[in-house]
Tab-separated table of C-alpha atoms in Angstrom:
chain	number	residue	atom	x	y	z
A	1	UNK	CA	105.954	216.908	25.489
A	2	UNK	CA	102.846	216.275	26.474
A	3	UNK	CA	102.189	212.857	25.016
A	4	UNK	CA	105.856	211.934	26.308
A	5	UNK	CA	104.335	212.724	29.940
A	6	UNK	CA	101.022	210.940	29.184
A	7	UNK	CA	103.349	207.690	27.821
A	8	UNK	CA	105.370	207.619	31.300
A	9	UNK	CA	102.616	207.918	33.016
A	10	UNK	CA	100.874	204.923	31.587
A	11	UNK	CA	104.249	202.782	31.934
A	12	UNK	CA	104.312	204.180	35.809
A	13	UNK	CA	100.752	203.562	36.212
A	14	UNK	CA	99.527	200.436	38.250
A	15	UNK	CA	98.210	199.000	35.700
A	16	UNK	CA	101.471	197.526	34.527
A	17	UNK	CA	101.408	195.561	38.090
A	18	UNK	CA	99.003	192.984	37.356
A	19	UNK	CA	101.543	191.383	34.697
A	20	UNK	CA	103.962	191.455	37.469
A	21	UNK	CA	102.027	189.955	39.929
A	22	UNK	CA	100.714	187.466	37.641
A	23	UNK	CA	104.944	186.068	37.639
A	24	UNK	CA	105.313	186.723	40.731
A	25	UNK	CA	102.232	184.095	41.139
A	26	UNK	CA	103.922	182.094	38.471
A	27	UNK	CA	107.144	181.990	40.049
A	28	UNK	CA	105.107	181.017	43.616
A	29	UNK	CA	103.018	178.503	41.884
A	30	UNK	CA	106.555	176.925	40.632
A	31	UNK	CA	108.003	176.850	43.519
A	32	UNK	CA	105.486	175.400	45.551
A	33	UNK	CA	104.567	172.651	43.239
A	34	UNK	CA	108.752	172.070	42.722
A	35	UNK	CA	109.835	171.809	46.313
A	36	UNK	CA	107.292	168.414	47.561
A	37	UNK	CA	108.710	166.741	44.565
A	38	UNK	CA	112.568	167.676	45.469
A	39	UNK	CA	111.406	166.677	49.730
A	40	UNK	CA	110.115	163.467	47.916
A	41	UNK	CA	113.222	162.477	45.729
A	42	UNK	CA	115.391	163.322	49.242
A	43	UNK	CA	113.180	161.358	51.334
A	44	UNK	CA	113.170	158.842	48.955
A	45	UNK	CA	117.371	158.792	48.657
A	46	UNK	CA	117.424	158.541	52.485
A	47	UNK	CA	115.033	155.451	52.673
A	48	UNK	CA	117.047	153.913	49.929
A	49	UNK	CA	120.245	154.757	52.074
A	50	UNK	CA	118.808	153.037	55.070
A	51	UNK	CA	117.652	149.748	53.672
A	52	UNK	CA	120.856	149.510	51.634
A	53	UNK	CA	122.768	149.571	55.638
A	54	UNK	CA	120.572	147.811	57.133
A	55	UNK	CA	120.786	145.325	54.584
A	56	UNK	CA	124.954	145.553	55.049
A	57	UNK	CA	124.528	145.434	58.655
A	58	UNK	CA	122.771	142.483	58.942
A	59	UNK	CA	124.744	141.075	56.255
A	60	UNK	CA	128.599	141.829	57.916
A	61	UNK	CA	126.880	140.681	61.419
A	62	UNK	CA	125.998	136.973	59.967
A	63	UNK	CA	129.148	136.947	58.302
A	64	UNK	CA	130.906	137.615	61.783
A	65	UNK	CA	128.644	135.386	63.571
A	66	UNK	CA	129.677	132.075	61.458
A	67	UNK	CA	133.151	133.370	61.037
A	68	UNK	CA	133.453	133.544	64.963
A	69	UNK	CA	131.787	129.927	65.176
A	70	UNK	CA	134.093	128.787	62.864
A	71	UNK	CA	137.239	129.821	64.815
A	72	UNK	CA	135.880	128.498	68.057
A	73	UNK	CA	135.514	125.635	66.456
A	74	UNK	CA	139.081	125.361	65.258
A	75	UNK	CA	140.475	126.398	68.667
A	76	UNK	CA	138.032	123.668	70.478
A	77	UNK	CA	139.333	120.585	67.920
A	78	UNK	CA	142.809	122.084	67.554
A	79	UNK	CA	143.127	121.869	71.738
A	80	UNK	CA	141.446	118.716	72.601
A	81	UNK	CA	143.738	117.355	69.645
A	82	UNK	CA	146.370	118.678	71.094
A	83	UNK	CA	145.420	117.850	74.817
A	84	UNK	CA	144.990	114.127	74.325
A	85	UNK	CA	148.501	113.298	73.057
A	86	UNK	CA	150.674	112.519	75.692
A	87	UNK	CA	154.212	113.776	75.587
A	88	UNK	CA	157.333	111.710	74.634
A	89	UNK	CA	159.649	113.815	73.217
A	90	UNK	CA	160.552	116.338	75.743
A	91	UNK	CA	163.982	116.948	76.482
A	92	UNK	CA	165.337	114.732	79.120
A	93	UNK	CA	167.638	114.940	82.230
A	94	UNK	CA	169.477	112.355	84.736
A	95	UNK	CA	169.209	112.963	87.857
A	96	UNK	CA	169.873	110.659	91.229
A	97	UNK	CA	168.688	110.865	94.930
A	98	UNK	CA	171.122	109.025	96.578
A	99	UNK	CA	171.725	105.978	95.078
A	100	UNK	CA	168.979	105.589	92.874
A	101	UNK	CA	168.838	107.369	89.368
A	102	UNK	CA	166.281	108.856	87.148
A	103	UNK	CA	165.165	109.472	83.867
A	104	UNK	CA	163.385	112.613	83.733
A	105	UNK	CA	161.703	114.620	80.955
A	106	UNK	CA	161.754	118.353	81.761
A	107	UNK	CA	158.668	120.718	81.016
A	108	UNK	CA	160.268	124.017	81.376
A	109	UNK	CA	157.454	126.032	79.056
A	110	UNK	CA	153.610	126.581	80.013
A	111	UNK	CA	151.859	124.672	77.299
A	112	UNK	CA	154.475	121.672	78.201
A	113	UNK	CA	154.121	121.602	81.691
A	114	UNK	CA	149.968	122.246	81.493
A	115	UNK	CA	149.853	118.738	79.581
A	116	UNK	CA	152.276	117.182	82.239
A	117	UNK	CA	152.028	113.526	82.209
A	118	UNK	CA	148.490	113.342	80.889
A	119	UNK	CA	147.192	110.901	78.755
A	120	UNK	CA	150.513	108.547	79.867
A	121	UNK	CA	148.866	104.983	80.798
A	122	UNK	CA	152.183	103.953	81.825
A	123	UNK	CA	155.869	104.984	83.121
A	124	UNK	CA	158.781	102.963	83.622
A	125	UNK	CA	159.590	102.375	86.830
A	126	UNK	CA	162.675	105.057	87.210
A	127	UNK	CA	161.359	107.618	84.827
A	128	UNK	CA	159.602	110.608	85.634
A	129	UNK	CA	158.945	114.281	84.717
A	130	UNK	CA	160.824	117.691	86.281
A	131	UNK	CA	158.402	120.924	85.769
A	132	UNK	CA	161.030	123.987	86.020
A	133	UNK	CA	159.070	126.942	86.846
A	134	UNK	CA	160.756	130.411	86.001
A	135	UNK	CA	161.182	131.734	89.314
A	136	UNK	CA	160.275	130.100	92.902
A	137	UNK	CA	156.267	130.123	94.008
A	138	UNK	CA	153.739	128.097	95.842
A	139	UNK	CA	152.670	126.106	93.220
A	140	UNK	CA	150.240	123.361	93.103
A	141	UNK	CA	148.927	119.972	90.943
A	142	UNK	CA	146.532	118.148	89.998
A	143	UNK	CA	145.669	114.793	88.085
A	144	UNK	CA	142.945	115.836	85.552
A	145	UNK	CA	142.971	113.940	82.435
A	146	UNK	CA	146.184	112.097	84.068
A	147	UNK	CA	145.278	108.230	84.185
A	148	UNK	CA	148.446	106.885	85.954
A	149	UNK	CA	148.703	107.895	90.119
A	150	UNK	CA	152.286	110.044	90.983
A	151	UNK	CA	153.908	111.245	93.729
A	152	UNK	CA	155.089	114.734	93.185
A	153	UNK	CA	157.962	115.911	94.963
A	154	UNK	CA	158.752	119.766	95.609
A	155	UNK	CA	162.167	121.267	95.449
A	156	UNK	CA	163.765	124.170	96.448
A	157	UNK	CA	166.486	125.732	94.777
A	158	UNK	CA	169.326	123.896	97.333
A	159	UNK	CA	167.688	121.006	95.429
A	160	UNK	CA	166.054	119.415	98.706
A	161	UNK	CA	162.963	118.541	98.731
A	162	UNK	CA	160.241	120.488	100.913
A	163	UNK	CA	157.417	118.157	100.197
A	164	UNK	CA	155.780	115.256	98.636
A	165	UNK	CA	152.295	114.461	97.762
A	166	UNK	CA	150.544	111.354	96.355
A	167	UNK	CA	147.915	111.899	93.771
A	168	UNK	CA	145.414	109.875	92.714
A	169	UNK	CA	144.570	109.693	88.712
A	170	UNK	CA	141.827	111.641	87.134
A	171	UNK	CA	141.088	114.336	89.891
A	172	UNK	CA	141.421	117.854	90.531
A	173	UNK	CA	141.931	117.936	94.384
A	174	UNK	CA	145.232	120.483	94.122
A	175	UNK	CA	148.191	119.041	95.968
A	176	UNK	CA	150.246	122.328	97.008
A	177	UNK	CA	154.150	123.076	97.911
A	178	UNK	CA	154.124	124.019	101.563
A	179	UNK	CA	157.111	126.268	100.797
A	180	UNK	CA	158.201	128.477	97.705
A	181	UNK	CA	159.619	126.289	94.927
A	182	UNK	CA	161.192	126.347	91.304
A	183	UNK	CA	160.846	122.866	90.624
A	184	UNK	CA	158.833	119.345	90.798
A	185	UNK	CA	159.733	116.102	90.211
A	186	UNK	CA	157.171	113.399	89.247
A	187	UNK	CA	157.391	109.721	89.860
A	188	UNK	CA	155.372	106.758	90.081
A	189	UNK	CA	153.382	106.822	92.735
A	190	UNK	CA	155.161	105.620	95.820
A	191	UNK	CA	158.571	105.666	93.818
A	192	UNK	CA	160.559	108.170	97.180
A	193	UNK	CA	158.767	106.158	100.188
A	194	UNK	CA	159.596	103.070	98.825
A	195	UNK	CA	163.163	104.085	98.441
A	196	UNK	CA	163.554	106.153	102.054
A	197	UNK	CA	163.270	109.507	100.110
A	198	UNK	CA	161.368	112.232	102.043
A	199	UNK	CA	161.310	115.953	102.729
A	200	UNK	CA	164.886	117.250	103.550
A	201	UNK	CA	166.997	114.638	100.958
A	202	UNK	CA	168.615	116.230	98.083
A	203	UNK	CA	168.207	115.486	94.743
A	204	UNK	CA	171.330	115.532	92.041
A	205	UNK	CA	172.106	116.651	88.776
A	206	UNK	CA	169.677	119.499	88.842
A	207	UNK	CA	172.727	122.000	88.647
């Protein structure tokens, strides 16, 4: 019995503590020496992760850059092609103020009646254009890009005409309805006063 006592007491002593505080140092040592490597291979992964969107970034916002230019581009050549033909083959409508008839082509959509008669260098002498607006306003012209002068006359919807203006080619003075209108005819300049055709005098076949 008594060298069973004497045995626990040597496995109970402190003397068996040193081995475990030697692993316990062990462990420590390992630990500190194993978590500046794993801070490392983060830090590391992060800088990686960085230049890899930077390098996207910069990449996606050059590609967006030229791709923009590009379709400015198209849209700048697409509408000045588009703006410098003049247009012929709108539908057309006769129409007559008193005796006298006309030949008119009829813009009665926006891109049609933006171009107008630009770009014409010529009209016949009894032809002309109608703009039909979708609903009655105070609407107003002007001559940019338009080398021919007109007189443009307004028209309500009793198809009389409220007012006429002469316009002179290439300018952008406006030349204004003084009343609420749905439609304007244009002529050669001087076409109405040379034919007695003023504010108040119907115009037919617009019904």
């Amino acid at each position: 019995m008594g060298g069973w006592e004497e045995h626990q007491t040597r496995v109970a002593t402190p003397a068996a503590l040193p081995y475990d505080a030697a692993m316990t140092q062990r462990k420590t040592h390992r630990h500190r020496h194993r978590h500046p490597q794993r801070s490392m291979n983060i830090n590391a992964q992060i800088t990686a992760a960085k230049h890899t969107a930077h390098v996207w970034e910069t990449a996606t916002h050059g590609l967006a850059k030229r791709l923009i230019a590009m379709a400015l581009l198209l849209l700048a050549w697409g509408g000045t092609a588009h703006a410098e033909v003049a247009q012929f083959d709108l539908p057309r409508i006769e129409l007559s103020a008193g005796m006298h008839r006309i030949h008119a082509q009829v813009a009665s959509t926006g891109p049609t009646r933006e171009i107008g008669l630009m770009h014409r260098s010529s009209m016949p002498a009894n032809e002309g254009m109608l703009f039909v607006f979708e609903r009655p306003d105070m609407v107003c012209f002007w001559m940019k890009n338009t080398l021919i002068p007109l007189s443009a006359a307004f028209i309500d919807d009793n198809a009389h005409i409220v007012n006429i203006v002469d316009m002179q080619p290439n300018t952008t003075e406006p030349h204004c309805t003084q009343a609420p209108v749905r439609l304007v005819l244009e002529m050669n300049q001087g076409w109405f006063k040379q034919r007695g055709i003023g504010p108040g005098s119907a115009i037919s076949g617009l019904r």
